[in-house]
XYZ file of N, CA and C in Angstrom:
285
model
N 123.245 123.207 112.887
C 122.096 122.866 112.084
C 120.926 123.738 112.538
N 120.291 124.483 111.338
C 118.584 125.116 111.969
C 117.988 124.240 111.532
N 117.108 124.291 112.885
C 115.582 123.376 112.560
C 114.705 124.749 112.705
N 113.701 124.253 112.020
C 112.371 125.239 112.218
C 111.007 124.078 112.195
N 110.370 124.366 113.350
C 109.056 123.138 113.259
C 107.768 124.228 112.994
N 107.063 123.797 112.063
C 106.196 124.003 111.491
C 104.512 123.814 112.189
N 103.737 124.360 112.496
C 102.250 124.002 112.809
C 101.610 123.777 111.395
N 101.320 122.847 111.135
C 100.867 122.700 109.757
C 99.960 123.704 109.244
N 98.841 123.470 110.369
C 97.404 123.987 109.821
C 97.950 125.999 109.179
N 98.815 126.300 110.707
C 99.469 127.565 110.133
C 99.934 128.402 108.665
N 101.375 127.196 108.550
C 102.016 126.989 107.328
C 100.972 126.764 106.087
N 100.119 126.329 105.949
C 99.156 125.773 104.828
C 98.357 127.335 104.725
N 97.962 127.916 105.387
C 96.971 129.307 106.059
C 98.221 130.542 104.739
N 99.512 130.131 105.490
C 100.502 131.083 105.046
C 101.010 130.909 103.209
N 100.602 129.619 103.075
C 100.865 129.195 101.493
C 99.762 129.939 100.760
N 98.539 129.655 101.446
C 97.314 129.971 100.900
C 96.978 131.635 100.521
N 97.430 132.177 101.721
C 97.370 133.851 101.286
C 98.397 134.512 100.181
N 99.451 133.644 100.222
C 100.760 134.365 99.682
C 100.116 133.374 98.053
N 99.783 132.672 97.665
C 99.114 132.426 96.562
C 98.152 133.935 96.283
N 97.611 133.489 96.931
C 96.223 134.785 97.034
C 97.249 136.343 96.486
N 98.007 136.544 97.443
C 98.635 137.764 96.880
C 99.358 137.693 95.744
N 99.771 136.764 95.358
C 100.963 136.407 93.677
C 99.920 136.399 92.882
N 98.729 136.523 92.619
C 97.387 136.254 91.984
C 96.671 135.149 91.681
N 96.981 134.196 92.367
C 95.952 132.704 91.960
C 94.438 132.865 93.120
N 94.144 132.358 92.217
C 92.261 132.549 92.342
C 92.376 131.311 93.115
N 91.935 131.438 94.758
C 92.051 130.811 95.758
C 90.356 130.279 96.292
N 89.906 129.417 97.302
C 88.781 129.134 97.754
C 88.668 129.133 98.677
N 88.107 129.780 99.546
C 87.766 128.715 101.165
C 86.782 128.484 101.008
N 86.894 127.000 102.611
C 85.745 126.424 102.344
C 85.003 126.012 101.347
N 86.064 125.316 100.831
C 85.570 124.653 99.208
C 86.224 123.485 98.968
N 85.344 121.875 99.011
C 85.985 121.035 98.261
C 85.797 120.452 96.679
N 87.164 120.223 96.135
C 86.736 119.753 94.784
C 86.464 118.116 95.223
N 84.796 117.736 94.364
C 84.090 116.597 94.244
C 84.604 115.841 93.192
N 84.995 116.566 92.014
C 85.185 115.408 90.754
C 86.624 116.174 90.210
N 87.452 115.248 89.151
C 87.688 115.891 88.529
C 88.280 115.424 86.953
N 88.076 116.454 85.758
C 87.488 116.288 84.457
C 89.192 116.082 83.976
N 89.936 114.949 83.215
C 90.853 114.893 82.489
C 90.562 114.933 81.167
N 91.319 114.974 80.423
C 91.751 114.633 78.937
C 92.730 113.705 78.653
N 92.980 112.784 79.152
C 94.097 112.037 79.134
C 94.681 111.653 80.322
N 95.844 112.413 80.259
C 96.054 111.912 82.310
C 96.319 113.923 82.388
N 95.904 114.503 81.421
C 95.968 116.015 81.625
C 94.609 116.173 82.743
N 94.247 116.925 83.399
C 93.468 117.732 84.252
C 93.193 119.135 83.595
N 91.921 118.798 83.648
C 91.279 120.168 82.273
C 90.212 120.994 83.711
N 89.444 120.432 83.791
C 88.673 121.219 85.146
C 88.226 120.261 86.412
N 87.626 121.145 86.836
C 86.942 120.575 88.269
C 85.916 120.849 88.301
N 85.133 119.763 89.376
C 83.785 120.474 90.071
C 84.237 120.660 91.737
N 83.317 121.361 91.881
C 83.716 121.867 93.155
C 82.275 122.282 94.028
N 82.629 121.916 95.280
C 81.221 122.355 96.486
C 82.306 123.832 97.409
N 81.262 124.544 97.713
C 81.935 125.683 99.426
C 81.128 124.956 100.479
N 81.614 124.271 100.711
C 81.014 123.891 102.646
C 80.463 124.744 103.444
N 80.486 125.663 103.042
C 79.914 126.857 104.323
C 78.266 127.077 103.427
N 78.258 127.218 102.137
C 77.166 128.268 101.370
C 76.222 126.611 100.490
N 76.952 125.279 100.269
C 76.354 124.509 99.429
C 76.802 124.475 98.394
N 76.945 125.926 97.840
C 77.427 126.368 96.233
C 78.089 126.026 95.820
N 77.534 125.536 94.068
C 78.431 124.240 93.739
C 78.997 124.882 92.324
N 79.732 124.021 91.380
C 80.495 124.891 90.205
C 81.157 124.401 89.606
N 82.242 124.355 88.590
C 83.237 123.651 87.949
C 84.058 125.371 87.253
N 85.332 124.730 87.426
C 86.448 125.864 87.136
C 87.416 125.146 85.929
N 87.615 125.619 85.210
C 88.666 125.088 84.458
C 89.976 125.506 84.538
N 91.235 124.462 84.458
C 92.288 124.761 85.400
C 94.038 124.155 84.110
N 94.283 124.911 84.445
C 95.740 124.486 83.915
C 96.875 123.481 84.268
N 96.744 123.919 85.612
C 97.741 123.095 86.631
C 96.310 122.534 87.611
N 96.746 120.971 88.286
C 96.816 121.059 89.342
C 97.455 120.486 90.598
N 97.506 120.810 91.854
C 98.336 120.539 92.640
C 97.653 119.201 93.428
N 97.688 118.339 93.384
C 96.983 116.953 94.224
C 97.973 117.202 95.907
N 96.720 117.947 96.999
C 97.392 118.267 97.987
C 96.951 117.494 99.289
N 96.429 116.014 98.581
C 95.272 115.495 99.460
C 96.595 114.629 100.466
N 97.865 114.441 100.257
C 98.761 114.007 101.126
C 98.964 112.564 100.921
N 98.920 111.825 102.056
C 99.319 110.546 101.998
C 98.216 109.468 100.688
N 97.020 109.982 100.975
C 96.001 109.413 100.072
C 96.208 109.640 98.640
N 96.932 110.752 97.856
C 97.172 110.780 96.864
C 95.913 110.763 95.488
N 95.004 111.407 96.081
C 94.122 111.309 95.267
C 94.130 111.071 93.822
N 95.009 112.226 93.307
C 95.168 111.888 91.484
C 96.093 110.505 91.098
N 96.530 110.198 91.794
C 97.049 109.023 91.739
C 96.850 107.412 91.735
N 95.447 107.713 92.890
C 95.013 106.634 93.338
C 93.267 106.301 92.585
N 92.667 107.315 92.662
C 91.175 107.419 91.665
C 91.914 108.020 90.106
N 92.314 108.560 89.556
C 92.726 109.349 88.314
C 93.323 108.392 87.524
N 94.655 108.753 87.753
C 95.716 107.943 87.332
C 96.040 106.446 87.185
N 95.589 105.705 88.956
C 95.829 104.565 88.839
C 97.156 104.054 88.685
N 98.093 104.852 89.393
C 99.792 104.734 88.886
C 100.289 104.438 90.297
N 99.107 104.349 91.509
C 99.736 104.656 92.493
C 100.200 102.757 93.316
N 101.234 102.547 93.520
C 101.915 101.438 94.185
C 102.101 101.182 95.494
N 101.906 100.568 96.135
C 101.854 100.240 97.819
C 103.192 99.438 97.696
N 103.852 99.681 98.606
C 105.336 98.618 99.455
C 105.017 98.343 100.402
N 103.688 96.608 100.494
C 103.579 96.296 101.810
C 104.313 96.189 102.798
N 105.623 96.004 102.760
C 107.249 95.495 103.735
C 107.025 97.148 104.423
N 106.623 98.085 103.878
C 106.604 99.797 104.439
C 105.425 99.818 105.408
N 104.517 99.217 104.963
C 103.391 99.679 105.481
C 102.814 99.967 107.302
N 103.884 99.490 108.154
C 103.381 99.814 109.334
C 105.266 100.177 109.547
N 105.757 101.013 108.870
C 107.205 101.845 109.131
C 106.542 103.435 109.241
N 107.693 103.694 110.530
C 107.356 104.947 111.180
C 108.898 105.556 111.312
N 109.059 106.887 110.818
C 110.311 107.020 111.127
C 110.550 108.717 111.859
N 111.362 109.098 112.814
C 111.452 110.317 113.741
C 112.764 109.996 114.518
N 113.388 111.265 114.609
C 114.648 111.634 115.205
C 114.958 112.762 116.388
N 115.914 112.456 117.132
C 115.853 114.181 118.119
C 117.034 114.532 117.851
């Protein structure tokens, strides 16, 4: 069996450029504040850069909800998102 362990912050760094090079229009230091549906479609965003203040809205085709366990479009957007209290303090890891 290969394992390969991952540094997240790394791996995320390495997604982010190789986007950047395939041509998607990338940000740093930028969070999106709101964001604009049509339905349960996702039409644009607003957005802040943390470093500069500078604020904006982009209009978008796709998007990727990469906020993790919190599930943002799911949980503010959508509203689709379900809790399994019986889960809720389950932890699972292997060697």
């Amino acid at each position: 069996m290969a394992i390969q362990t991952l540094i997240r912050s790394e791996f995320d760094n390495l997604l982010f450029r190789h986007a950047s090079k395939c041509g998607a229009t990338v940000f740093n230091n930028t969070r999106v504040t709101e964001n604009q549906l049509e339905g349960e479609r996702p039409v644009s965003a607003d957005w802040r850069n943390t470093s500069t203040g500078t604020q904006g809205r982009i209009s978008c085709s796709y998007l990727v909800d990469a906020s993790g366990r919190n599930g943002i479009m799911s949980t503010k957007y959508l509203k689709n998102k379900r809790y399994n209290r019986a889960l809720n303090n389950v932890a699972c890891w292997g060697y």
